[in-house]
Short mmCIF file of C-alpha atoms in Angstrom, two decimals:
data_model
loop_
_atom_site.label_atom_id
_atom_site.label_comp_id
_atom_site.label_asym_id
_atom_site.label_seq_id
_atom_site.Cartn_x
_atom_site.Cartn_y
_atom_site.Cartn_z
CA MET A 10 165.33 174.79 267.11
CA ARG A 11 162.65 172.88 269.03
CA MET A 12 161.54 173.42 272.59
CA ASN A 13 160.17 170.40 274.51
CA GLY A 14 159.24 168.62 271.27
CA CYS A 15 156.88 171.45 270.27
CA GLN A 16 156.86 173.47 267.07
CA THR A 17 158.63 176.81 267.02
CA LEU A 18 156.72 180.04 267.65
CA PRO A 19 156.85 181.30 264.00
CA THR A 20 155.33 178.03 262.80
CA LEU A 21 152.46 178.34 265.26
CA LEU A 22 151.85 181.94 264.23
CA ASP A 23 151.86 180.98 260.54
CA ARG A 24 149.31 178.26 261.22
CA GLU A 25 147.09 180.72 263.09
CA VAL A 26 147.27 183.17 260.18
CA VAL A 27 146.39 180.43 257.68
CA ASP A 28 143.50 179.21 259.84
CA LYS A 29 142.19 182.75 260.22
CA ARG A 30 142.38 183.41 256.49
CA TYR A 31 140.64 180.12 255.78
CA SER A 32 137.87 180.98 258.25
CA ASN A 33 137.43 184.41 256.66
CA THR A 34 137.31 182.88 253.19
CA VAL A 35 134.68 180.35 254.26
CA ALA A 36 132.62 183.12 255.86
CA ARG A 37 132.80 185.24 252.71
CA GLU A 38 131.80 182.30 250.53
CA LYS A 39 128.81 181.65 252.78
CA GLU A 40 127.80 185.31 252.54
CA LYS A 41 128.13 185.19 248.75
CA GLY A 42 126.07 182.01 248.63
CA SER A 43 123.29 183.45 250.77
CA GLY A 44 123.34 186.68 248.73
CA ALA A 45 123.12 184.74 245.47
CA ARG A 46 120.21 182.69 246.78
CA ALA A 47 118.41 185.84 247.93
CA LEU A 48 119.00 187.49 244.55
CA GLY A 49 117.75 184.38 242.77
CA GLY A 50 114.62 184.33 244.91
CA VAL A 51 113.88 188.00 244.23
CA THR A 52 114.49 187.49 240.50
CA ALA A 53 112.10 184.53 240.46
CA LEU A 54 109.42 186.60 242.22
CA VAL A 55 109.84 189.42 239.70
CA TYR A 56 109.47 187.01 236.78
CA ILE A 57 106.40 185.45 238.37
CA PHE A 58 104.89 188.90 238.93
CA LEU A 59 105.54 189.90 235.32
CA TYR A 60 104.62 186.73 233.46
CA ALA A 61 102.04 184.97 235.63
CA PRO A 62 99.18 187.22 234.37
CA ILE A 63 100.21 186.49 230.78
CA VAL A 64 100.20 182.74 231.40
CA VAL A 65 96.77 182.97 233.03
CA LEU A 66 95.45 185.09 230.15
CA VAL A 67 96.69 182.63 227.54
CA ALA A 68 95.22 179.70 229.46
CA LEU A 69 91.83 181.39 229.79
CA SER A 70 91.78 182.19 226.07
CA PHE A 71 91.07 178.49 225.48
CA ASN A 72 88.07 178.53 227.82
CA SER A 73 84.78 177.85 226.05
CA SER A 74 82.87 179.94 228.59
CA ARG A 75 82.22 183.64 228.05
CA PHE A 76 83.16 184.25 231.68
CA SER A 77 86.82 183.95 232.58
CA THR A 78 86.09 182.77 236.12
CA ILE A 79 84.10 179.73 234.95
CA TRP A 80 85.93 176.95 233.11
CA GLN A 81 83.63 175.00 230.79
CA GLY A 82 86.12 173.21 228.57
CA PHE A 83 88.84 173.62 225.97
CA THR A 84 88.07 175.42 222.70
CA LEU A 85 89.71 177.28 219.80
CA ARG A 86 86.51 179.14 219.00
CA TRP A 87 87.73 182.55 220.11
CA TYR A 88 90.85 182.31 217.95
CA ALA A 89 88.74 181.36 214.94
CA LEU A 90 86.46 184.34 215.53
CA ALA A 91 89.47 186.66 215.90
CA TRP A 92 91.07 185.52 212.64
CA ALA A 93 87.72 185.90 210.88
CA ASP A 94 87.46 189.56 211.95
CA SER A 95 88.88 191.53 209.00
CA ASP A 96 89.00 194.81 210.95
CA LEU A 97 91.03 193.19 213.73
CA ILE A 98 93.48 191.61 211.28
CA SER A 99 93.88 194.92 209.43
CA SER A 100 94.57 196.77 212.68
CA LEU A 101 97.08 194.13 213.75
CA ARG A 102 98.87 194.35 210.41
CA THR A 103 99.07 198.14 210.66
CA SER A 104 100.37 197.93 214.24
CA LEU A 105 103.12 195.51 213.21
CA ILE A 106 104.14 197.71 210.27
CA VAL A 107 104.29 200.81 212.48
CA ALA A 108 106.27 198.97 215.17
CA ALA A 109 108.75 197.56 212.64
CA LEU A 110 109.33 200.92 210.93
CA THR A 111 109.64 202.65 214.30
CA ALA A 112 112.19 200.10 215.51
CA LEU A 113 114.31 200.41 212.36
CA LEU A 114 114.31 204.21 212.23
CA SER A 115 114.72 204.71 215.98
CA THR A 116 117.58 202.21 216.15
CA ALA A 117 119.47 203.84 213.28
CA LEU A 118 118.95 207.43 214.45
CA GLY A 119 119.43 206.61 218.13
CA THR A 120 122.68 204.72 217.52
CA ALA A 121 124.09 207.56 215.42
CA THR A 122 123.07 210.08 218.09
CA ALA A 123 124.63 208.03 220.89
CA VAL A 124 127.90 207.70 218.96
CA ALA A 125 127.96 211.44 218.28
CA LEU A 126 127.32 212.33 221.93
CA VAL A 127 130.01 209.98 223.23
CA ARG A 128 132.73 210.39 220.60
CA TYR A 129 132.49 214.01 219.44
CA ARG A 130 132.36 217.45 220.95
CA VAL A 131 128.81 218.62 220.44
CA ARG A 132 127.86 222.24 221.00
CA LEU A 133 125.30 222.69 223.77
CA LYS A 134 125.74 219.00 224.60
CA SER A 135 123.79 219.21 227.87
CA ALA A 136 120.85 220.89 226.15
CA VAL A 137 120.86 218.29 223.38
CA GLU A 138 120.93 215.44 225.89
CA SER A 139 118.07 216.96 227.89
CA LEU A 140 116.02 217.44 224.73
CA ILE A 141 116.61 213.86 223.61
CA LEU A 142 115.72 212.37 227.00
CA LEU A 143 112.69 214.60 227.54
CA PRO A 144 110.19 212.12 225.99
CA VAL A 145 111.13 209.56 228.65
CA ILE A 146 109.98 211.96 231.38
CA LEU A 147 106.92 213.54 229.78
CA PRO A 148 103.52 211.79 229.92
CA GLU A 149 102.40 210.25 226.64
CA ILE A 150 99.32 212.46 226.44
CA ILE A 151 101.51 215.57 226.33
CA ILE A 152 103.72 214.05 223.63
CA GLY A 153 100.68 213.07 221.59
CA PHE A 154 99.09 216.51 221.91
CA ALA A 155 102.35 218.26 220.97
CA ALA A 156 102.90 215.94 218.00
CA ALA A 157 99.37 216.52 216.73
CA GLY A 158 99.84 220.30 216.97
CA PHE A 159 103.23 220.14 215.25
CA PHE A 160 101.95 218.04 212.36
CA GLY A 161 98.96 220.36 212.06
CA LEU A 162 101.23 223.41 211.75
CA LEU A 163 103.21 221.65 209.02
CA GLY A 164 100.00 220.80 207.20
CA TRP A 165 100.62 217.07 207.25
CA GLY A 166 97.60 214.85 206.88
CA PHE A 167 97.25 212.37 209.70
CA GLY A 168 97.96 208.80 208.69
CA LEU A 169 100.53 206.04 208.85
CA GLY A 170 103.43 208.45 208.30
CA THR A 171 102.51 210.72 211.21
CA VAL A 172 102.07 207.72 213.51
CA VAL A 173 105.55 206.42 212.66
CA ALA A 174 107.08 209.90 213.02
CA ALA A 175 105.48 210.40 216.44
CA HIS A 176 106.57 206.96 217.63
CA VAL A 177 110.14 207.56 216.46
CA ALA A 178 110.20 210.93 218.24
CA PHE A 179 109.57 209.39 221.65
CA SER A 180 111.23 205.99 221.08
CA ILE A 181 114.63 207.27 220.00
CA SER A 182 115.38 208.27 223.61
CA TYR A 183 115.44 204.64 224.74
CA VAL A 184 117.91 203.71 222.01
CA VAL A 185 120.21 206.59 222.94
CA LEU A 186 120.17 205.60 226.60
CA ILE A 187 120.97 201.93 225.98
CA VAL A 188 123.58 202.35 223.24
CA ARG A 189 125.27 205.25 225.01
CA ALA A 190 125.65 203.17 228.17
CA ARG A 191 127.38 200.45 226.12
CA LEU A 192 129.65 202.96 224.41
CA SER A 193 130.64 204.56 227.72
CA GLY A 194 132.25 201.29 228.85
CA PHE A 195 133.89 200.64 225.49
CA ASP A 196 137.69 200.31 225.33
CA ARG A 197 138.81 202.92 222.80
CA SER A 198 142.25 201.30 222.55
CA LEU A 199 140.70 198.60 220.34
CA GLU A 200 139.74 201.22 217.77
CA ASP A 201 143.15 202.87 218.02
CA ALA A 202 144.85 199.53 217.43
CA ALA A 203 142.70 198.85 214.35
CA MET A 204 143.47 202.27 212.87
CA ASP A 205 147.17 201.85 213.61
CA LEU A 206 147.05 198.66 211.54
CA GLY A 207 145.66 200.60 208.57
CA ALA A 208 141.89 200.34 208.98
CA THR A 209 139.78 203.29 207.86
CA PRO A 210 137.31 204.90 210.28
CA TRP A 211 134.42 203.11 208.57
CA GLN A 212 136.21 199.74 208.68
CA THR A 213 137.04 200.31 212.33
CA PHE A 214 133.42 201.04 213.16
CA ARG A 215 132.08 198.14 211.11
CA ARG A 216 134.56 195.48 212.27
CA VAL A 217 135.44 196.62 215.80
CA THR A 218 132.87 198.99 217.28
CA LEU A 219 129.67 197.62 215.77
CA PRO A 220 130.13 193.98 216.89
CA ILE A 221 130.70 195.15 220.46
CA ILE A 222 127.68 197.46 220.64
CA LEU A 223 125.45 195.18 218.53
CA PRO A 224 123.78 193.52 221.57
CA ALA A 225 122.79 196.97 222.86
CA ILE A 226 121.44 197.93 219.44
CA LEU A 227 119.38 194.75 219.14
CA SER A 228 117.99 194.99 222.67
CA SER A 229 117.04 198.64 222.19
CA GLY A 230 115.37 197.81 218.88
CA LEU A 231 113.34 195.04 220.51
CA LEU A 232 112.36 197.38 223.34
CA VAL A 233 111.27 200.09 220.90
CA PHE A 234 109.28 197.55 218.87
CA THR A 235 107.43 196.47 222.03
CA ILE A 236 106.78 200.04 223.19
CA SER A 237 105.47 201.07 219.78
CA LEU A 238 103.25 198.00 219.51
CA ASP A 239 101.80 198.69 222.95
CA ASP A 240 101.29 202.44 222.55
CA TYR A 241 97.76 203.76 222.21
CA VAL A 242 97.72 207.28 223.65
CA ILE A 243 100.11 208.92 221.19
CA THR A 244 98.66 206.95 218.28
CA SER A 245 95.16 208.18 219.07
CA PHE A 246 96.30 211.79 218.58
CA VAL A 247 98.11 211.42 215.25
CA ALA A 248 96.39 208.48 213.50
CA GLY A 249 94.18 209.23 210.53
CA PRO A 250 91.22 207.26 209.18
CA GLY A 251 93.49 204.87 207.29
CA ALA A 252 95.86 204.14 210.16
CA ALA A 253 93.74 202.22 212.63
CA THR A 254 95.96 200.19 214.96
#
């Protein structure tokens, strides 16, 4: 029914509702767009803050002047001198070996620990978690001093083995944190479905669980490798004469 050639009241109300919803949607999209731009700007600033010093350092390494503030021309002299230094190359090789061994051992042990804490009932679970995460909180000098005292009580001679053991002791915490976070959001129904189809526990872990948590394992291994390569304080306490890094 029409009144004076105008649309009925329900039609007008429906149009008002649609217009209001459209306006709200446009407003939300604008808010999302501004939030995304702000987040992108903050992210760009963080990356600049982190990597700008590295870029400047690399650029100045080609400066022929002995003073970093004075540019006198491009040169590869400093790199040639560095590669000619046998002590420096030996220390770099040792550091890479320690970092690689630390990453492999910490990743394996940390992943197994994270799986055990998430999937199984562990006695004194809170105490175990606190003990594992303690190295993240403690200063490195305390960890290094404690590791040196512990190895001394065991009668171990300081060397490459003690350096790797000390690095694994404080690096495993990072692996547990990262892998456990990935496992906490894991859909267990995928494993149940695989086992219902006849897969063994090992096949389920290898073909279902491992591919899903693999990014967390790789990222934690890379993080541990970087931390171990950068560490000096703990290494200085437990390194012997043949383990200069």
